[in-house]
Amino acid sequence: IMAIVGKLLSSWKGKLIITEHAVMSAKKIEHKGEFVIGQMPFFAKIFYKYADALVGVSNGVIHDLQTVIKLSVPSMSCIPNPVNIDLIRSQANEYPCPHNWLGKAIPCFVYVGRLAKQKNLSLLLNCFCEVTKKIEAKLLIIGDGELKHELINEVKSYKLGNVVEILGHQNNPYSYIKNANCFVLTSREEAFGLVLVEALALNTPIVAVDAIGSGPREVLDNGKYGD
């Protein structure tokens, strides 16, 4: 928005292309109570029309802007986020087996991402609890965020302390993903889901929720590359 305002107030004659990385109509899922972000659809309808074009990271983002927010922008198109596959594979090989739960007979699931409301980690723990009633399994949660302490308490309440470990932020999560039996993503809203592409690059099986924004559905091609 500030870039658009800057263009309007200046004599700059270049083309201004803006990129949207979020499902704007669903922003209040994560930012409820935050006035400025919660009012983004209102501000977008006022200012985005002055951009020359808009790029969304998924078709779900574009559809949301066109049908829910009802934006009027001269041109809208989808360009998925880029991924350096060679770098990911190279980093994944730096640590052959970074955790003693990986590479063993008992299957180990891995989640990588922020510990935030949007990621719906309560659903992850609830589902994993059901899994452990049927088979032996373990879960590694990699990432930090405002819900870390809440998540720790949920692990205790489910009595999963022996089979769930919250590792916090890891500079190189790719070796964990590569050696996992399955990568899981339970987001409520996911405009793209870059970590899913990273898991695909490492040939790790994937289970993901069909999130608002259709990111997982588009990345996994409606279940062709994951469940």
mmCIF file with all atom_site columns, N, CA and C in Angstrom, residues 137-190:
data_model
loop_
_atom_site.group_PDB
_atom_site.id
_atom_site.type_symbol
_atom_site.label_atom_id
_atom_site.label_alt_id
_atom_site.label_comp_id
_atom_site.label_asym_id
_atom_site.label_entity_id
_atom_site.label_seq_id
_atom_site.pdbx_PDB_ins_code
_atom_site.Cartn_x
_atom_site.Cartn_y
_atom_site.Cartn_z
_atom_site.occupancy
_atom_site.B_iso_or_equiv
_atom_site.pdbx_formal_charge
_atom_site.auth_seq_id
_atom_site.auth_comp_id
_atom_site.auth_asym_id
_atom_site.auth_atom_id
_atom_site.pdbx_PDB_model_num
ATOM 1   N N  . ALA A 1 137 ? 4.133  -44.676 16.692 1.00 0.00 ? 137 ALA A N  1
ATOM 2   C CA . ALA A 1 137 ? 4.582  -43.577 15.841 1.00 0.00 ? 137 ALA A CA 1
ATOM 3   C C  . ALA A 1 137 ? 5.151  -42.466 16.710 1.00 0.00 ? 137 ALA A C  1
ATOM 4   N N  . LYS A 1 138 ? 5.945  -41.611 16.086 1.00 0.00 ? 138 LYS A N  1
ATOM 5   C CA . LYS A 1 138 ? 6.523  -40.471 16.782 1.00 0.00 ? 138 LYS A CA 1
ATOM 6   C C  . LYS A 1 138 ? 6.373  -39.221 15.922 1.00 0.00 ? 138 LYS A C  1
ATOM 7   N N  . LEU A 1 139 ? 6.446  -38.064 16.575 1.00 0.00 ? 139 LEU A N  1
ATOM 8   C CA . LEU A 1 139 ? 6.228  -36.789 15.884 1.00 0.00 ? 139 LEU A CA 1
ATOM 9   C C  . LEU A 1 139 ? 7.262  -35.771 16.334 1.00 0.00 ? 139 LEU A C  1
ATOM 10  N N  . LEU A 1 140 ? 7.935  -35.166 15.373 1.00 0.00 ? 140 LEU A N  1
ATOM 11  C CA . LEU A 1 140 ? 8.863  -34.075 15.641 1.00 0.00 ? 140 LEU A CA 1
ATOM 12  C C  . LEU A 1 140 ? 8.256  -32.776 15.123 1.00 0.00 ? 140 LEU A C  1
ATOM 13  N N  . ILE A 1 141 ? 8.177  -31.767 15.990 1.00 0.00 ? 141 ILE A N  1
ATOM 14  C CA . ILE A 1 141 ? 7.646  -30.450 15.626 1.00 0.00 ? 141 ILE A CA 1
ATOM 15  C C  . ILE A 1 141 ? 8.798  -29.462 15.619 1.00 0.00 ? 141 ILE A C  1
ATOM 16  N N  . ILE A 1 142 ? 9.075  -28.896 14.459 1.00 0.00 ? 142 ILE A N  1
ATOM 17  C CA . ILE A 1 142 ? 10.212 -27.989 14.292 1.00 0.00 ? 142 ILE A CA 1
ATOM 18  C C  . ILE A 1 142 ? 9.695  -26.589 14.018 1.00 0.00 ? 142 ILE A C  1
ATOM 19  N N  . GLY A 1 143 ? 10.070 -25.635 14.869 1.00 0.00 ? 143 GLY A N  1
ATOM 20  C CA . GLY A 1 143 ? 9.652  -24.256 14.683 1.00 0.00 ? 143 GLY A CA 1
ATOM 21  C C  . GLY A 1 143 ? 9.403  -23.568 16.011 1.00 0.00 ? 143 GLY A C  1
ATOM 22  N N  . ASP A 1 144 ? 9.296  -22.266 15.960 1.00 0.00 ? 144 ASP A N  1
ATOM 23  C CA . ASP A 1 144 ? 9.000  -21.457 17.146 1.00 0.00 ? 144 ASP A CA 1
ATOM 24  C C  . ASP A 1 144 ? 7.798  -20.565 16.868 1.00 0.00 ? 144 ASP A C  1
ATOM 25  N N  . GLY A 1 145 ? 7.237  -20.020 17.931 1.00 0.00 ? 145 GLY A N  1
ATOM 26  C CA . GLY A 1 145 ? 6.102  -19.118 17.765 1.00 0.00 ? 145 GLY A CA 1
ATOM 27  C C  . GLY A 1 145 ? 5.397  -18.860 19.075 1.00 0.00 ? 145 GLY A C  1
ATOM 28  N N  . GLU A 1 146 ? 4.378  -18.009 18.998 1.00 0.00 ? 146 GLU A N  1
ATOM 29  C CA . GLU A 1 146 ? 3.702  -17.549 20.206 1.00 0.00 ? 146 GLU A CA 1
ATOM 30  C C  . GLU A 1 146 ? 2.914  -18.646 20.909 1.00 0.00 ? 146 GLU A C  1
ATOM 31  N N  . LEU A 1 147 ? 2.633  -19.755 20.217 1.00 0.00 ? 147 LEU A N  1
ATOM 32  C CA . LEU A 1 147 ? 1.855  -20.833 20.819 1.00 0.00 ? 147 LEU A CA 1
ATOM 33  C C  . LEU A 1 147 ? 2.718  -21.968 21.360 1.00 0.00 ? 147 LEU A C  1
ATOM 34  N N  . LYS A 1 148 ? 4.004  -21.737 21.485 1.00 0.00 ? 148 LYS A N  1
ATOM 35  C CA . LYS A 1 148 ? 4.904  -22.825 21.900 1.00 0.00 ? 148 LYS A CA 1
ATOM 36  C C  . LYS A 1 148 ? 4.520  -23.391 23.270 1.00 0.00 ? 148 LYS A C  1
ATOM 37  N N  . HIS A 1 149 ? 4.327  -22.525 24.262 1.00 0.00 ? 149 HIS A N  1
ATOM 38  C CA . HIS A 1 149 ? 4.012  -23.001 25.608 1.00 0.00 ? 149 HIS A CA 1
ATOM 39  C C  . HIS A 1 149 ? 2.642  -23.679 25.642 1.00 0.00 ? 149 HIS A C  1
ATOM 40  N N  . GLU A 1 150 ? 1.700  -23.134 24.892 1.00 0.00 ? 150 GLU A N  1
ATOM 41  C CA . GLU A 1 150 ? 0.382  -23.756 24.807 1.00 0.00 ? 150 GLU A CA 1
ATOM 42  C C  . GLU A 1 150 ? 0.481  -25.149 24.203 1.00 0.00 ? 150 GLU A C  1
ATOM 43  N N  . LEU A 1 151 ? 1.330  -25.273 23.198 1.00 0.00 ? 151 LEU A N  1
ATOM 44  C CA . LEU A 1 151 ? 1.523  -26.556 22.535 1.00 0.00 ? 151 LEU A CA 1
ATOM 45  C C  . LEU A 1 151 ? 2.173  -27.571 23.475 1.00 0.00 ? 151 LEU A C  1
ATOM 46  N N  . ILE A 1 152 ? 3.138  -27.118 24.241 1.00 0.00 ? 152 ILE A N  1
ATOM 47  C CA . ILE A 1 152 ? 3.790  -27.995 25.227 1.00 0.00 ? 152 ILE A CA 1
ATOM 48  C C  . ILE A 1 152 ? 2.760  -28.535 26.213 1.00 0.00 ? 152 ILE A C  1
ATOM 49  N N  . ASN A 1 153 ? 1.847  -27.672 26.654 1.00 0.00 ? 153 ASN A N  1
ATOM 50  C CA . ASN A 1 153 ? 0.806  -28.099 27.586 1.00 0.00 ? 153 ASN A CA 1
ATOM 51  C C  . ASN A 1 153 ? -0.160 -29.096 26.937 1.00 0.00 ? 153 ASN A C  1
ATOM 52  N N  . GLU A 1 154 ? -0.431 -28.897 25.640 1.00 0.00 ? 154 GLU A N  1
ATOM 53  C CA . GLU A 1 154 ? -1.315 -29.828 24.943 1.00 0.00 ? 154 GLU A CA 1
ATOM 54  C C  . GLU A 1 154 ? -0.670 -31.202 24.826 1.00 0.00 ? 154 GLU A C  1
ATOM 55  N N  . VAL A 1 155 ? 0.631  -31.225 24.560 1.00 0.00 ? 155 VAL A N  1
ATOM 56  C CA . VAL A 1 155 ? 1.355  -32.501 24.492 1.00 0.00 ? 155 VAL A CA 1
ATOM 57  C C  . VAL A 1 155 ? 1.219  -33.239 25.824 1.00 0.00 ? 155 VAL A C  1
ATOM 58  N N  . LYS A 1 156 ? 1.350  -32.499 26.921 1.00 0.00 ? 156 LYS A N  1
ATOM 59  C CA . LYS A 1 156 ? 1.214  -33.097 28.254 1.00 0.00 ? 156 LYS A CA 1
ATOM 60  C C  . LYS A 1 156 ? -0.206 -33.601 28.489 1.00 0.00 ? 156 LYS A C  1
ATOM 61  N N  . SER A 1 157 ? -1.195 -32.824 28.063 1.00 0.00 ? 157 SER A N  1
ATOM 62  C CA . SER A 1 157 ? -2.586 -33.210 28.297 1.00 0.00 ? 157 SER A CA 1
ATOM 63  C C  . SER A 1 157 ? -2.958 -34.470 27.524 1.00 0.00 ? 157 SER A C  1
ATOM 64  N N  . TYR A 1 158 ? -2.366 -34.648 26.342 1.00 0.00 ? 158 TYR A N  1
ATOM 65  C CA . TYR A 1 158 ? -2.602 -35.853 25.561 1.00 0.00 ? 158 TYR A CA 1
ATOM 66  C C  . TYR A 1 158 ? -1.720 -37.021 26.011 1.00 0.00 ? 158 TYR A C  1
ATOM 67  N N  . LYS A 1 159 ? -0.814 -36.740 26.959 1.00 0.00 ? 159 LYS A N  1
ATOM 68  C CA . LYS A 1 159 ? 0.142  -37.739 27.458 1.00 0.00 ? 159 LYS A CA 1
ATOM 69  C C  . LYS A 1 159 ? 0.983  -38.307 26.324 1.00 0.00 ? 159 LYS A C  1
ATOM 70  N N  . LEU A 1 160 ? 1.492  -37.374 25.498 1.00 0.00 ? 160 LEU A N  1
ATOM 71  C CA . LEU A 1 160 ? 2.298  -37.752 24.335 1.00 0.00 ? 160 LEU A CA 1
ATOM 72  C C  . LEU A 1 160 ? 3.775  -37.407 24.521 1.00 0.00 ? 160 LEU A C  1
ATOM 73  N N  . GLY A 1 161 ? 4.156  -37.098 25.748 1.00 0.00 ? 161 GLY A N  1
ATOM 74  C CA . GLY A 1 161 ? 5.522  -36.637 25.993 1.00 0.00 ? 161 GLY A CA 1
ATOM 75  C C  . GLY A 1 161 ? 6.606  -37.580 25.529 1.00 0.00 ? 161 GLY A C  1
ATOM 76  N N  . ASN A 1 162 ? 6.310  -38.874 25.478 1.00 0.00 ? 162 ASN A N  1
ATOM 77  C CA . ASN A 1 162 ? 7.323  -39.851 25.070 1.00 0.00 ? 162 ASN A CA 1
ATOM 78  C C  . ASN A 1 162 ? 7.423  -40.020 23.554 1.00 0.00 ? 162 ASN A C  1
ATOM 79  N N  . VAL A 1 163 ? 6.431  -39.482 22.836 1.00 0.00 ? 163 VAL A N  1
ATOM 80  C CA . VAL A 1 163 ? 6.420  -39.708 21.387 1.00 0.00 ? 163 VAL A CA 1
ATOM 81  C C  . VAL A 1 163 ? 6.315  -38.412 20.581 1.00 0.00 ? 163 VAL A C  1
ATOM 82  N N  . VAL A 1 164 ? 6.237  -37.272 21.253 1.00 0.00 ? 164 VAL A N  1
ATOM 83  C CA . VAL A 1 164 ? 6.218  -35.973 20.575 1.00 0.00 ? 164 VAL A CA 1
ATOM 84  C C  . VAL A 1 164 ? 7.317  -35.100 21.152 1.00 0.00 ? 164 VAL A C  1
ATOM 85  N N  . GLU A 1 165 ? 8.107  -34.504 20.268 1.00 0.00 ? 165 GLU A N  1
ATOM 86  C CA . GLU A 1 165 ? 9.174  -33.612 20.727 1.00 0.00 ? 165 GLU A CA 1
ATOM 87  C C  . GLU A 1 165 ? 9.106  -32.303 19.943 1.00 0.00 ? 165 GLU A C  1
ATOM 88  N N  . ILE A 1 166 ? 9.118  -31.183 20.673 1.00 0.00 ? 166 ILE A N  1
ATOM 89  C CA . ILE A 1 166 ? 9.116  -29.857 20.056 1.00 0.00 ? 166 ILE A CA 1
ATOM 90  C C  . ILE A 1 166 ? 10.553 -29.355 20.053 1.00 0.00 ? 166 ILE A C  1
ATOM 91  N N  . LEU A 1 167 ? 11.147 -29.289 18.875 1.00 0.00 ? 167 LEU A N  1
ATOM 92  C CA . LEU A 1 167 ? 12.583 -29.007 18.762 1.00 0.00 ? 167 LEU A CA 1
ATOM 93  C C  . LEU A 1 167 ? 12.900 -27.523 18.655 1.00 0.00 ? 167 LEU A C  1
ATOM 94  N N  . GLY A 1 168 ? 11.905 -26.688 18.409 1.00 0.00 ? 168 GLY A N  1
ATOM 95  C CA . GLY A 1 168 ? 12.179 -25.270 18.199 1.00 0.00 ? 168 GLY A CA 1
ATOM 96  C C  . GLY A 1 168 ? 12.754 -25.022 16.821 1.00 0.00 ? 168 GLY A C  1
ATOM 97  N N  . HIS A 1 169 ? 13.266 -23.817 16.625 1.00 0.00 ? 169 HIS A N  1
ATOM 98  C CA . HIS A 1 169 ? 13.815 -23.451 15.316 1.00 0.00 ? 169 HIS A CA 1
ATOM 99  C C  . HIS A 1 169 ? 15.078 -24.240 15.005 1.00 0.00 ? 169 HIS A C  1
ATOM 100 N N  . GLN A 1 170 ? 15.195 -24.695 13.778 1.00 0.00 ? 170 GLN A N  1
ATOM 101 C CA . GLN A 1 170 ? 16.392 -25.393 13.305 1.00 0.00 ? 170 GLN A CA 1
ATOM 102 C C  . GLN A 1 170 ? 16.892 -24.688 12.044 1.00 0.00 ? 170 GLN A C  1
ATOM 103 N N  . ASN A 1 171 ? 18.171 -24.360 12.028 1.00 0.00 ? 171 ASN A N  1
ATOM 104 C CA . ASN A 1 171 ? 18.730 -23.671 10.867 1.00 0.00 ? 171 ASN A CA 1
ATOM 105 C C  . ASN A 1 171 ? 18.637 -24.510 9.599  1.00 0.00 ? 171 ASN A C  1
ATOM 106 N N  . ASN A 1 172 ? 18.691 -25.816 9.752  1.00 0.00 ? 172 ASN A N  1
ATOM 107 C CA . ASN A 1 172 ? 18.612 -26.712 8.595  1.00 0.00 ? 172 ASN A CA 1
ATOM 108 C C  . ASN A 1 172 ? 17.546 -27.774 8.855  1.00 0.00 ? 172 ASN A C  1
ATOM 109 N N  . PRO A 1 173 ? 16.295 -27.470 8.524  1.00 0.00 ? 173 PRO A N  1
ATOM 110 C CA . PRO A 1 173 ? 15.228 -28.452 8.763  1.00 0.00 ? 173 PRO A CA 1
ATOM 111 C C  . PRO A 1 173 ? 15.143 -29.530 7.682  1.00 0.00 ? 173 PRO A C  1
ATOM 112 N N  . TYR A 1 174 ? 15.881 -29.343 6.587  1.00 0.00 ? 174 TYR A N  1
ATOM 113 C CA . TYR A 1 174 ? 15.706 -30.224 5.439  1.00 0.00 ? 174 TYR A CA 1
ATOM 114 C C  . TYR A 1 174 ? 16.151 -31.653 5.703  1.00 0.00 ? 174 TYR A C  1
ATOM 115 N N  . SER A 1 175 ? 17.170 -31.826 6.528  1.00 0.00 ? 175 SER A N  1
ATOM 116 C CA . SER A 1 175 ? 17.599 -33.193 6.836  1.00 0.00 ? 175 SER A CA 1
ATOM 117 C C  . SER A 1 175 ? 16.538 -33.919 7.649  1.00 0.00 ? 175 SER A C  1
ATOM 118 N N  . TYR A 1 176 ? 15.788 -33.183 8.473  1.00 0.00 ? 176 TYR A N  1
ATOM 119 C CA . TYR A 1 176 ? 14.687 -33.792 9.219  1.00 0.00 ? 176 TYR A CA 1
ATOM 120 C C  . TYR A 1 176 ? 13.584 -34.234 8.256  1.00 0.00 ? 176 TYR A C  1
ATOM 121 N N  . ILE A 1 177 ? 13.248 -33.349 7.325  1.00 0.00 ? 177 ILE A N  1
ATOM 122 C CA . ILE A 1 177 ? 12.188 -33.661 6.362  1.00 0.00 ? 177 ILE A CA 1
ATOM 123 C C  . ILE A 1 177 ? 12.575 -34.860 5.506  1.00 0.00 ? 177 ILE A C  1
ATOM 124 N N  . LYS A 1 178 ? 13.810 -34.882 5.054  1.00 0.00 ? 178 LYS A N  1
ATOM 125 C CA . LYS A 1 178 ? 14.261 -35.961 4.168  1.00 0.00 ? 178 LYS A CA 1
ATOM 126 C C  . LYS A 1 178 ? 14.172 -37.312 4.853  1.00 0.00 ? 178 LYS A C  1
ATOM 127 N N  . ASN A 1 179 ? 14.516 -37.366 6.132  1.00 0.00 ? 179 ASN A N  1
ATOM 128 C CA . ASN A 1 179 ? 14.575 -38.635 6.851  1.00 0.00 ? 179 ASN A CA 1
ATOM 129 C C  . ASN A 1 179 ? 13.262 -39.022 7.532  1.00 0.00 ? 179 ASN A C  1
ATOM 130 N N  . ALA A 1 180 ? 12.240 -38.167 7.403  1.00 0.00 ? 180 ALA A N  1
ATOM 131 C CA . ALA A 1 180 ? 10.939 -38.468 8.004  1.00 0.00 ? 180 ALA A CA 1
ATOM 132 C C  . ALA A 1 180 ? 10.194 -39.512 7.183  1.00 0.00 ? 180 ALA A C  1
ATOM 133 N N  . ASN A 1 181 ? 9.354  -40.262 7.839  1.00 0.00 ? 181 ASN A N  1
ATOM 134 C CA . ASN A 1 181 ? 8.473  -41.183 7.123  1.00 0.00 ? 181 ASN A CA 1
ATOM 135 C C  . ASN A 1 181 ? 7.326  -40.447 6.454  1.00 0.00 ? 181 ASN A C  1
ATOM 136 N N  . CYS A 1 182 ? 6.971  -39.294 7.038  1.00 0.00 ? 182 CYS A N  1
ATOM 137 C CA . CYS A 1 182 ? 5.875  -38.509 6.479  1.00 0.00 ? 182 CYS A CA 1
ATOM 138 C C  . CYS A 1 182 ? 5.983  -37.068 6.967  1.00 0.00 ? 182 CYS A C  1
ATOM 139 N N  . PHE A 1 183 ? 5.727  -36.118 6.070  1.00 0.00 ? 183 PHE A N  1
ATOM 140 C CA . PHE A 1 183 ? 5.650  -34.700 6.447  1.00 0.00 ? 183 PHE A CA 1
ATOM 141 C C  . PHE A 1 183 ? 4.180  -34.318 6.569  1.00 0.00 ? 183 PHE A C  1
ATOM 142 N N  . VAL A 1 184 ? 3.840  -33.571 7.633  1.00 0.00 ? 184 VAL A N  1
ATOM 143 C CA . VAL A 1 184 ? 2.439  -33.224 7.873  1.00 0.00 ? 184 VAL A CA 1
ATOM 144 C C  . VAL A 1 184 ? 2.256  -31.704 7.948  1.00 0.00 ? 184 VAL A C  1
ATOM 145 N N  . LEU A 1 185 ? 1.120  -31.240 7.421  1.00 0.00 ? 185 LEU A N  1
ATOM 146 C CA . LEU A 1 185 ? 0.773  -29.817 7.477  1.00 0.00 ? 185 LEU A CA 1
ATOM 147 C C  . LEU A 1 185 ? -0.725 -29.696 7.689  1.00 0.00 ? 185 LEU A C  1
ATOM 148 N N  . THR A 1 186 ? -1.123 -29.037 8.773  1.00 0.00 ? 186 THR A N  1
ATOM 149 C CA . THR A 1 186 ? -2.546 -28.978 9.141  1.00 0.00 ? 186 THR A CA 1
ATOM 150 C C  . THR A 1 186 ? -3.083 -27.547 9.161  1.00 0.00 ? 186 THR A C  1
ATOM 151 N N  . SER A 1 187 ? -2.540 -26.673 8.358  1.00 0.00 ? 187 SER A N  1
ATOM 152 C CA . SER A 1 187 ? -2.898 -25.254 8.390  1.00 0.00 ? 187 SER A CA 1
ATOM 153 C C  . SER A 1 187 ? -4.374 -25.010 8.117  1.00 0.00 ? 187 SER A C  1
ATOM 154 N N  . ARG A 1 188 ? -4.934 -24.012 8.821  1.00 0.00 ? 188 ARG A N  1
ATOM 155 C CA . ARG A 1 188 ? -6.286 -23.539 8.508  1.00 0.00 ? 188 ARG A CA 1
ATOM 156 C C  . ARG A 1 188 ? -6.254 -22.761 7.193  1.00 0.00 ? 188 ARG A C  1
ATOM 157 N N  . GLU A 1 189 ? -5.254 -21.890 7.078  1.00 0.00 ? 189 GLU A N  1
ATOM 158 C CA . GLU A 1 189 ? -5.107 -21.044 5.894  1.00 0.00 ? 189 GLU A CA 1
ATOM 159 C C  . GLU A 1 189 ? -3.700 -21.219 5.349  1.00 0.00 ? 189 GLU A C  1
ATOM 160 N N  . GLU A 1 190 ? -3.601 -21.466 4.060  1.00 0.00 ? 190 GLU A N  1
ATOM 161 C CA . GLU A 1 190 ? -2.283 -21.624 3.444  1.00 0.00 ? 190 GLU A CA 1
ATOM 162 C C  . GLU A 1 190 ? -2.387 -21.171 1.998  1.00 0.00 ? 190 GLU A C  1
#
